[in-house]
Coordinates of C-alpha atoms in Angstrom, one line a residue:
Chain A
X1 CA 2.1 -14.1 -25.3
X2 CA -0.4 -15.1 -22.4
X3 CA -1.1 -13.0 -19.5
X4 CA -3.0 -13.7 -15.9
X5 CA -5.5 -11.4 -14.7
X6 CA -3.2 -10.6 -12.2
X7 CA -0.3 -9.7 -15.3
X8 CA -3.0 -8.0 -17.1
X9 CA -4.2 -5.5 -14.4
X10 CA -0.4 -4.7 -13.3
X11 CA 0.3 -3.4 -17.4
X12 CA -2.9 -1.9 -18.3
X13 CA -3.3 0.3 -14.7
X14 CA 0.1 -0.1 -12.4
X15 CA -0.2 0.6 -9.3
X16 CA -0.3 4.0 -8.8
X17 CA -3.0 4.5 -11.3
X18 CA -5.7 2.1 -9.9
X19 CA -7.9 5.0 -9.2
X20 CA -9.4 5.0 -12.6
X21 CA -11.1 1.7 -12.3
X22 CA -15.0 2.0 -12.3
X23 CA -16.3 2.2 -8.9
X24 CA -18.6 -0.7 -8.1
X25 CA -20.0 0.6 -4.8
X26 CA -23.2 -0.3 -2.7
X27 CA -25.8 1.1 -1.1
X28 CA -24.6 1.8 1.8
X29 CA -21.8 3.0 0.3
X30 CA -23.5 5.2 -1.9
X31 CA -25.3 7.3 1.2
X32 CA -22.2 7.7 3.1
X33 CA -20.9 9.5 0.4
X34 CA -24.3 11.1 -0.3
X35 CA -24.3 12.3 3.0
X36 CA -21.2 13.9 3.3
X37 CA -21.6 15.1 -0.3
X38 CA -24.5 16.8 1.1
X39 CA -25.7 17.2 -2.2
X40 CA -22.6 18.6 -4.4
X41 CA -21.7 16.9 -7.4
X42 CA -19.0 14.6 -6.4
X43 CA -15.9 14.8 -9.6
X44 CA -12.4 13.9 -9.6
X45 CA -9.2 14.5 -9.5
X46 CA -7.4 16.5 -6.7
X47 CA -7.6 13.6 -3.8
X48 CA -5.1 10.7 -4.2
X49 CA -5.4 7.9 -1.8
X50 CA -2.5 5.3 -2.0
X51 CA -3.0 1.8 -0.5
X52 CA -0.9 -1.1 -1.6
X53 CA -2.0 -3.4 -4.5
X54 CA -2.0 -6.3 -2.8
X55 CA -2.1 -6.4 1.1
X56 CA -0.6 -9.4 3.1
X57 CA -2.8 -9.7 6.1
X58 CA -6.5 -7.9 5.8
X59 CA -6.1 -6.8 9.4
X60 CA -3.7 -4.4 9.0
X61 CA -3.4 -2.1 5.7
X62 CA -1.6 0.6 5.6
X63 CA -3.2 3.4 3.6
X64 CA -2.5 7.2 2.7
X65 CA -4.5 10.0 1.7
X66 CA -3.5 13.2 0.2
X67 CA -6.4 16.3 -0.3
X68 CA -4.4 19.4 -1.3
X69 CA -6.7 22.5 -0.3
X70 CA -9.4 19.8 1.3
X71 CA -11.3 20.6 4.8
X72 CA -12.2 16.7 5.5
X73 CA -11.2 13.6 3.8
X74 CA -13.7 10.4 4.2
X75 CA -12.5 6.7 3.7
X76 CA -14.9 3.8 2.8
X77 CA -14.5 0.5 2.7
X78 CA -16.8 -0.7 -0.2
X79 CA -16.5 -4.3 0.5
X80 CA -17.1 -4.0 4.3
X81 CA -19.2 -5.1 6.3
X82 CA -19.8 -1.3 7.2
X83 CA -18.4 0.8 5.1
X84 CA -17.3 3.4 7.0
X85 CA -13.4 3.9 7.4
X86 CA -12.4 7.3 8.8
X87 CA -13.1 11.1 8.3
X88 CA -10.2 13.1 8.5
X89 CA -11.0 16.7 9.3
X90 CA -8.2 18.8 9.0
X91 CA -8.0 22.0 11.0
X92 CA -5.9 25.5 11.2
X93 CA -2.8 23.9 12.5
X94 CA -2.4 21.4 9.5
X95 CA 0.6 21.0 8.0
X96 CA -0.6 19.9 4.6
X97 CA -3.8 17.5 3.6
X98 CA -2.2 14.6 4.1
X99 CA -2.9 11.2 6.4
X100 CA -1.9 8.2 7.2
X101 CA -2.6 5.4 8.9
X102 CA -3.9 1.6 9.3
X103 CA -7.2 -0.2 8.3
X104 CA -8.8 -3.4 8.2
X105 CA -10.4 -4.6 5.1
X106 CA -12.8 -7.9 5.4
X107 CA -12.1 -9.1 1.4
X108 CA -10.5 -7.6 -2.4
X109 CA -12.0 -4.2 -2.9
X110 CA -12.0 -0.9 -3.8
X111 CA -10.8 1.4 -0.7
X112 CA -12.6 4.8 -1.4
X113 CA -11.7 8.3 -0.6
X114 CA -13.5 11.6 -0.5
X115 CA -12.6 14.7 -0.5
X116 CA -14.3 18.0 0.7
X117 CA -12.6 21.1 -0.6
X118 CA -12.9 24.8 0.8
X119 CA -15.3 25.9 -1.8
X120 CA -17.9 23.2 -1.1
X121 CA -16.9 21.4 -3.9
X122 CA -16.3 17.4 -3.8
X123 CA -13.6 14.6 -5.7
X124 CA -13.6 10.8 -4.7
X125 CA -11.1 8.0 -5.9
X126 CA -10.9 4.9 -5.3
X127 CA -8.0 1.7 -5.3
X128 CA -8.3 -1.3 -5.5
X129 CA -6.8 -3.7 -2.8
X130 CA -6.5 -7.6 -3.1
X131 CA -6.3 -9.4 0.3
X132 CA -4.9 -12.6 0.3
X133 CA -6.2 -15.5 1.9
X134 CA -2.7 -16.7 4.0
X135 CA -1.6 -20.1 3.7
X136 CA -1.0 -20.9 7.2
X137 CA -3.6 -20.3 9.8
X138 CA -1.4 -20.6 13.0
Chain B
X1 CA -11.4 1.9 29.6
X2 CA -10.3 -1.0 28.1
X3 CA -7.1 -3.1 29.7
X4 CA -3.6 -1.3 29.2
X5 CA -4.2 1.7 27.3
X6 CA -0.9 3.2 26.5
X7 CA -0.6 6.1 24.0
X8 CA 2.7 6.9 22.3
X9 CA 3.5 9.9 20.6
X10 CA 6.4 11.2 18.3
X11 CA 6.6 15.0 18.1
X12 CA 9.0 17.5 17.3
X13 CA 11.1 18.8 20.7
X14 CA 11.8 22.2 19.2
X15 CA 10.6 24.9 16.4
X16 CA 11.2 27.5 13.9
X17 CA 7.1 29.8 13.2
X18 CA 5.9 28.1 10.4
X19 CA 7.8 24.7 10.4
X20 CA 6.1 22.1 9.3
X21 CA 6.7 19.1 10.9
X22 CA 5.8 15.1 10.8
X23 CA 3.8 13.8 13.8
X24 CA 3.1 10.3 14.1
X25 CA 0.6 8.4 17.1
X26 CA 0.0 5.1 17.8
X27 CA -2.3 4.5 21.0
X28 CA -2.5 0.5 22.1
X29 CA -6.4 -0.7 21.6
X30 CA -8.3 -3.7 20.8
X31 CA -11.0 -1.6 18.5
X32 CA -13.3 -5.0 19.0
X33 CA -15.4 -4.4 16.1
X34 CA -18.9 -5.5 17.0
X35 CA -18.2 -8.0 14.2
X36 CA -16.9 -10.9 15.9
X37 CA -18.3 -13.5 17.6
X38 CA -17.7 -15.2 21.0
X39 CA -17.0 -19.2 20.9
X40 CA -20.0 -19.6 21.8
X41 CA -22.1 -17.5 18.6
X42 CA -22.5 -14.9 20.7
X43 CA -21.9 -11.3 19.1
X44 CA -18.8 -10.0 21.0
X45 CA -20.0 -6.0 21.4
X46 CA -18.1 -3.0 19.6
X47 CA -15.6 -1.0 22.1
X48 CA -13.6 1.0 19.6
X49 CA -11.8 4.5 20.3
X50 CA -14.2 6.3 17.9
X51 CA -12.1 9.7 18.2
X52 CA -8.5 11.2 17.6
X53 CA -8.1 14.5 17.9
X54 CA -4.3 16.6 17.8
X55 CA -4.5 20.3 19.0
X56 CA -1.7 22.9 19.6
X57 CA -2.1 25.1 21.9
X58 CA -6.2 24.9 21.2
X59 CA -6.3 25.3 17.5
X60 CA -7.1 22.3 15.6
X61 CA -4.4 20.0 14.0
X62 CA -6.9 17.3 12.8
X63 CA -9.7 16.0 14.2
X64 CA -10.4 12.0 12.7
X65 CA -13.8 10.2 13.2
X66 CA -12.8 6.5 13.7
X67 CA -15.3 3.9 12.4
X68 CA -14.3 0.0 13.3
X69 CA -12.3 -0.7 10.2
X70 CA -9.3 1.4 12.0
X71 CA -7.3 -1.6 12.9
X72 CA -6.6 -2.8 16.1
X73 CA -3.4 -0.7 17.8
X74 CA -4.5 2.8 16.1
X75 CA -2.0 4.4 14.2
X76 CA -2.4 8.3 12.4
X77 CA 0.6 10.4 10.7
X78 CA 0.5 13.5 9.7
X79 CA 1.6 17.3 9.8
X80 CA 1.6 20.0 11.7
X81 CA 2.8 23.7 10.8
X82 CA 3.3 25.7 14.0
X83 CA 3.1 29.2 14.4
X84 CA 6.0 28.6 17.5
X85 CA 6.3 27.6 20.8
X86 CA 3.8 25.6 22.6
X87 CA 2.2 22.7 23.6
X88 CA 0.6 19.9 21.4
X89 CA -2.2 17.7 23.2
X90 CA -3.3 14.3 21.9
X91 CA -6.5 12.9 22.7
X92 CA -8.5 9.5 21.9
X93 CA -12.4 9.0 22.9
X94 CA -13.3 5.4 23.7
X95 CA -16.9 4.0 23.0
X96 CA -16.8 3.3 27.1
X97 CA -16.3 7.2 27.8
X98 CA -13.0 6.9 28.5
X99 CA -10.6 9.9 27.6
X100 CA -7.0 9.4 27.1
X101 CA -4.6 12.1 26.6
X102 CA -1.3 12.7 26.2
X103 CA 0.9 15.9 25.8
X104 CA 4.0 17.1 23.8
X105 CA 6.0 20.7 24.6
X106 CA 7.3 22.0 21.9
X107 CA 10.3 24.8 22.3
X108 CA 11.6 27.5 19.9
X109 CA 14.0 26.8 17.8
Chain C
X1 CA 10.5 -6.4 -3.5
X2 CA 7.1 -6.9 -4.8
X3 CA 5.2 -6.0 -8.0
X4 CA 4.2 -2.8 -7.4
X5 CA 7.8 -1.9 -6.1
X6 CA 9.4 -3.5 -9.5
X7 CA 7.4 -1.2 -11.5
X8 CA 8.1 1.6 -10.4
X9 CA 11.5 1.2 -10.5
X10 CA 11.8 -0.4 -14.0
X11 CA 8.6 0.3 -15.2
X12 CA 5.9 -1.6 -17.6
X13 CA 7.9 -2.0 -20.9
X14 CA 10.4 -4.1 -18.7
X15 CA 7.7 -6.6 -17.7
X16 CA 5.9 -6.7 -21.4
X17 CA 9.7 -7.8 -22.3
X18 CA 10.2 -10.4 -19.5
X19 CA 6.8 -12.1 -19.6
X20 CA 6.0 -13.5 -16.6
X21 CA 6.9 -12.3 -13.5
X22 CA 4.1 -12.2 -11.7
X23 CA 4.8 -15.1 -9.1
X24 CA 7.6 -14.7 -6.6
X25 CA 10.0 -17.2 -5.9
X26 CA 12.6 -16.3 -3.6
X27 CA 13.7 -13.9 -0.7
X28 CA 13.3 -10.3 -2.2
X29 CA 16.9 -8.0 -2.2
X30 CA 15.7 -5.7 0.2
X31 CA 17.8 -4.2 2.7
X32 CA 16.6 -3.6 7.2
X33 CA 17.9 -0.8 8.5
X34 CA 16.0 0.0 11.8
X35 CA 16.1 3.7 13.0
X36 CA 18.4 4.8 10.7
X37 CA 20.8 2.9 13.7
X38 CA 20.7 -0.3 13.3
X39 CA 21.9 -2.8 10.2
X40 CA 20.6 -6.0 10.2
X41 CA 22.2 -8.4 8.2
X42 CA 19.2 -10.6 6.6
X43 CA 21.0 -13.3 4.5
X44 CA 24.2 -15.1 5.9
X45 CA 26.2 -18.5 4.6
X46 CA 24.1 -21.5 6.1
X47 CA 26.1 -23.1 9.4
X48 CA 27.7 -25.8 8.3
X49 CA 25.8 -28.3 10.0
X50 CA 22.6 -27.4 7.5
X51 CA 23.4 -29.8 5.2
X52 CA 20.6 -28.6 2.4
X53 CA 20.5 -25.0 2.7
X54 CA 23.3 -22.6 1.5
X55 CA 22.0 -19.7 1.9
X56 CA 20.1 -18.5 5.4
X57 CA 17.1 -15.5 4.9
X58 CA 15.5 -13.6 7.8
X59 CA 11.9 -13.9 7.2
X60 CA 11.8 -10.4 6.4
X61 CA 13.4 -11.1 3.1
X62 CA 9.9 -12.5 2.5
X63 CA 7.0 -10.0 3.7
X64 CA 5.9 -7.0 1.3
X65 CA 7.4 -3.5 1.2
X66 CA 4.2 -2.8 3.6
X67 CA 5.1 -5.2 5.8
X68 CA 8.9 -4.6 5.8
X69 CA 8.8 -0.8 6.7
X70 CA 6.4 -1.2 9.8
X71 CA 9.7 -3.1 11.3
X72 CA 12.1 -0.5 10.1
X73 CA 11.1 2.2 12.1
X74 CA 10.3 1.2 16.3
X75 CA 7.4 4.0 16.1
X76 CA 5.9 2.3 12.9
X77 CA 6.3 -1.3 14.7
X78 CA 3.1 -1.9 16.7
X79 CA 5.2 -4.2 18.8
X80 CA 6.8 -1.0 20.6
X81 CA 3.3 -0.8 22.6
X82 CA 4.3 -4.1 24.0
X83 CA 7.8 -3.3 24.9
X84 CA 6.6 -0.4 26.5
X85 CA 4.0 -2.2 28.6
X86 CA 7.2 -4.2 29.5
X87 CA 9.6 -1.5 30.5
X88 CA 6.3 -0.4 32.9
X89 CA 7.1 -4.3 34.5
X90 CA 10.6 -4.0 34.1
X91 CA 10.5 -0.6 36.4
X92 CA 7.6 -1.8 39.1
X93 CA 8.4 -2.5 42.0
X94 CA 6.4 -5.8 42.0
X95 CA 8.7 -8.4 44.0
X96 CA 7.7 -10.0 47.5
X97 CA 10.2 -7.2 49.2
X98 CA 9.9 -4.5 46.5
X99 CA 12.3 -5.8 44.2
X100 CA 12.4 -4.1 40.3
X101 CA 13.6 -6.3 37.3
X102 CA 15.7 -3.0 37.4
X103 CA 17.0 -2.8 41.2
X104 CA 19.2 -6.4 40.2
X105 CA 20.1 -5.4 36.4
X106 CA 19.6 -1.6 36.0
X107 CA 18.4 -0.7 32.7
X108 CA 17.1 -3.8 29.9
X109 CA 19.7 -2.9 28.3
X110 CA 22.6 -4.7 30.5
X111 CA 20.4 -7.8 28.7
X112 CA 22.0 -7.0 25.7
X113 CA 23.7 -10.1 23.4
X114 CA 21.2 -12.8 25.9
X115 CA 19.0 -13.3 23.0
X116 CA 21.7 -13.9 20.6
X117 CA 22.7 -17.0 22.5
X118 CA 19.5 -18.5 23.3
X119 CA 18.9 -21.3 24.3
X120 CA 21.7 -22.3 25.9
X121 CA 22.7 -24.6 28.6
X122 CA 22.1 -23.2 32.2
X123 CA 24.6 -24.9 34.8
X124 CA 23.0 -24.2 37.9
X125 CA 19.8 -25.9 36.7
X126 CA 20.9 -28.8 34.5
X127 CA 18.8 -28.2 31.3
X128 CA 18.8 -26.0 28.6
X129 CA 17.1 -22.7 29.1
X130 CA 15.3 -19.7 27.4
X131 CA 14.5 -16.5 28.3
X132 CA 10.7 -17.3 29.4
X133 CA 12.8 -19.6 31.8
X134 CA 15.0 -16.9 32.8
X135 CA 12.5 -14.2 33.2
X136 CA 10.5 -17.3 35.4
X137 CA 13.6 -18.4 37.7
X138 CA 14.0 -14.5 38.7
X139 CA 10.4 -14.3 39.2
X140 CA 9.7 -17.3 41.2
X141 CA 13.4 -17.9 42.6
X142 CA 14.3 -14.1 43.3
X143 CA 11.2 -12.2 43.8
X144 CA 8.8 -14.3 45.6
X145 CA 6.4 -14.2 42.7
X146 CA 4.4 -16.5 40.5
X147 CA 5.8 -18.0 36.9
X148 CA 4.3 -16.0 34.3
X149 CA 2.4 -18.1 32.0
X150 CA 4.9 -19.6 28.8
X151 CA 2.5 -17.5 26.5
X152 CA 1.2 -15.1 28.6
X153 CA 0.8 -11.5 27.3
X154 CA 2.9 -10.4 30.1
X155 CA 5.7 -12.9 29.0
X156 CA 5.1 -11.6 25.2
X157 CA 5.8 -8.6 26.1
X158 CA 8.8 -8.7 28.6
X159 CA 11.0 -11.1 25.6
X160 CA 9.7 -8.8 23.4
X161 CA 11.6 -6.3 25.1
X162 CA 14.4 -8.5 25.9
X163 CA 14.9 -9.0 22.0
X164 CA 14.8 -5.5 21.7
X165 CA 18.0 -4.6 23.4
X166 CA 19.8 -7.4 20.9
X167 CA 18.6 -6.1 17.7
X168 CA 21.8 -6.7 15.4
X169 CA 23.8 -8.9 16.7
X170 CA 24.5 -12.2 15.8
X171 CA 22.3 -15.0 16.3
X172 CA 25.2 -17.5 17.7
X173 CA 23.6 -20.7 19.7
X174 CA 25.6 -23.5 20.5
X175 CA 25.1 -27.2 19.3
X176 CA 28.0 -28.8 21.0
X177 CA 28.6 -29.7 24.4
X178 CA 26.0 -30.3 27.2
X179 CA 23.5 -29.0 24.9
X180 CA 23.7 -31.9 21.9
X181 CA 21.2 -34.1 23.3
X182 CA 18.9 -31.9 22.6
X183 CA 19.9 -30.3 19.7
X184 CA 19.2 -33.7 18.2
X185 CA 16.4 -34.1 19.3
X186 CA 14.8 -31.0 17.8
X187 CA 17.0 -32.2 14.6
X188 CA 14.7 -35.2 14.7
X189 CA 11.3 -33.7 15.4
X190 CA 12.5 -30.8 12.6
X191 CA 12.8 -33.5 10.4
X192 CA 9.7 -35.9 11.0
X193 CA 6.7 -35.8 9.5
X194 CA 3.7 -34.8 11.4
X195 CA 0.1 -34.9 11.6
X196 CA -2.7 -36.6 8.8
X197 CA -0.5 -33.8 6.0
X198 CA 2.6 -35.8 7.0
X199 CA 4.3 -32.1 6.8
X200 CA 7.7 -31.6 8.7
X201 CA 8.6 -28.6 9.2
X202 CA 11.7 -29.1 6.5
X203 CA 9.3 -29.9 4.0
X204 CA 7.9 -26.3 3.7
X205 CA 10.9 -24.1 5.5
X206 CA 13.6 -26.0 3.6
X207 CA 12.8 -27.8 0.7
X208 CA 10.0 -24.9 -0.3
X209 CA 11.0 -21.8 1.3
X210 CA 10.4 -18.8 -1.4
X211 CA 7.5 -20.7 -2.9
X212 CA 3.7 -19.8 -2.1
X213 CA 2.1 -22.1 -0.2
X214 CA -1.9 -20.6 -1.2
X215 CA -1.3 -17.1 -0.8
X216 CA 1.8 -16.7 1.8
X217 CA 5.3 -16.5 0.7
X218 CA 7.0 -19.4 2.3
X219 CA 10.2 -18.4 4.7
X220 CA 13.0 -20.5 6.1
X221 CA 11.0 -20.3 9.0
X222 CA 14.2 -18.6 10.6
X223 CA 13.4 -17.3 14.3
X224 CA 15.5 -14.9 14.7
X225 CA 12.3 -12.3 14.8
X226 CA 10.5 -13.7 17.6
X227 CA 8.5 -12.5 19.2
X228 CA 6.7 -11.8 16.4
X229 CA 3.8 -9.0 15.9
X230 CA 1.9 -11.0 13.4
X231 CA -0.6 -8.7 12.0
X232 CA -3.6 -11.5 11.3
X233 CA -3.3 -11.6 15.6
X234 CA -2.7 -7.8 16.0
X235 CA 0.0 -8.8 19.1
X236 CA 2.9 -10.7 19.5
X237 CA 3.2 -14.4 18.9
X238 CA 5.7 -16.4 21.0
X239 CA 8.0 -18.9 19.0
X240 CA 6.2 -21.9 20.5
X241 CA 2.8 -20.6 20.1
X242 CA 4.2 -20.3 16.2
X243 CA 5.4 -24.1 16.3
X244 CA 2.1 -25.5 17.8
X245 CA 0.3 -23.4 14.9
X246 CA 2.5 -24.6 12.1
X247 CA 1.8 -28.7 13.6
X248 CA -1.3 -28.0 13.8
X249 CA -1.8 -27.0 10.3
X250 CA -0.5 -30.5 9.7
X251 CA -3.2 -32.0 11.0
X252 CA -1.4 -33.1 14.3
X253 CA -1.8 -33.7 18.0
X254 CA 0.6 -30.7 19.0
X255 CA 3.3 -30.9 21.4
X256 CA 2.3 -28.6 24.6
X257 CA 4.3 -24.5 24.5
X258 CA 7.1 -25.1 27.0
X259 CA 7.5 -28.3 26.6
X260 CA 10.9 -30.3 26.6
X261 CA 9.8 -31.5 22.5
X262 CA 9.7 -27.6 21.5
X263 CA 12.5 -26.7 23.9
X264 CA 14.8 -28.5 21.7
X265 CA 13.3 -27.8 18.5
X266 CA 13.5 -24.1 19.6
X267 CA 17.5 -24.7 20.8
X268 CA 17.5 -26.6 17.0
X269 CA 15.4 -24.3 14.8
X270 CA 17.4 -20.9 16.2
X271 CA 20.7 -23.1 15.2
X272 CA 19.7 -22.9 11.9
X273 CA 19.9 -19.2 12.1
X274 CA 23.2 -18.9 13.0
X275 CA 25.0 -15.7 11.4
X276 CA 21.6 -13.9 10.9
X277 CA 20.7 -11.3 13.9
X278 CA 18.2 -10.5 16.1
X279 CA 15.5 -8.6 14.6
X280 CA 12.9 -9.2 17.4
X281 CA 10.0 -7.9 18.0
X282 CA 9.6 -8.2 14.5
X283 CA 6.5 -7.6 12.1
X284 CA 5.4 -10.2 10.3
X285 CA 2.1 -11.0 7.7

């Protein structure tokens, strides 16, 4: 049985488990993570990023971040001209450490979420989002 | 200020003390990224909303730093745990110095 | 349903067993309920005048789950920032003598049903009328104002508002009687190959709906969701603007927005959706 690349990806990882892909980050992204972490080691686990496996249009891609116990979550798009997307700071009246928004992705790339926990530890995760180029420009 | 900026907010009308509510906000804004060029090849300058905050009776629920990668007509969904009746203040900060605010009063359930 | 959702339901094992599933080959089987309130039928038996299609589907059924969900709650649907602007216009006393839309028509809900029947024959004018023409007739004949551009932001906002109040009503466009000549003209355009690529509307939207055109999942080109909020433009798109885009993509000189040709095509394409429901303003990619 021959699988296409897409099927292999889907089989091997499942849509929700894309976070285990190795990071492909550039210098600007690494710098942004290092600055956010403030010298802390960046671990994994404790932060969830939900993003579509395939985005129909890169102009408006819905994403959600969830990091119980986090004070701040930074979202980066490693393949955009500028990697910054948003930083969510949760205040004392936050009902959860969960937020959703809609973002722009210049092409297929890893979206990265980095969470700073109340104890100062830092964790990150990522999700590969494939951005399709439509057939119809109209 | 950008033309026709109009905030929309979905907030609870009433609450019990300690109750958690989902909030949604949407504001009409082009979020010009600074990455695009006009038909003459000149870069269109960046003009975005760069910060959004939600407070309830002066205490912060969420404070978001926004970059040009946030889509046109920025949308946020998040949760607030309310101590009781009070007032939400939602504030959007535009690069051009404009500040857009919307309030929502929450009564005791 | 896309691959992600499919996996969530069936698990990877079923995918292994069935082999090739990556290619979408038709509409999905999702159900559209807006605001937990408006049940929108997104498939129906094709009207009798359609010879080559058995079932008609809303374009909503061809979109990804993420795009679909944007239309299921008016708060999540970005088109409603423009509807809000149209409500302000509806109530604005902008006429030469201080008239507003509301001063004659009360709330926009009074227009419920109109979107489902348009385009239709207007007896007084003696021609086929679209929503844009009715809005401009009010502005120029009753309010002493200049006409809005057919594809202007103000007009797209207003047509979105006037569509929204008819959501959930079946499209019911007349094809006989005084509109017949325009309808026949629209049908001829629909089946005529245009441009260097020699493509008719039918080549994509009748012969190949459900298949992929590059990375786009081709719909039947139904207009029940117009005006649409298109993620690509992050704004409302009118029917005629979409027609113009499609014909341009065939590498043809296109008809003009508001032209008799596009009005005729709008009528014919609308009639291919008889039995679907008004969805506008919808969300598409």
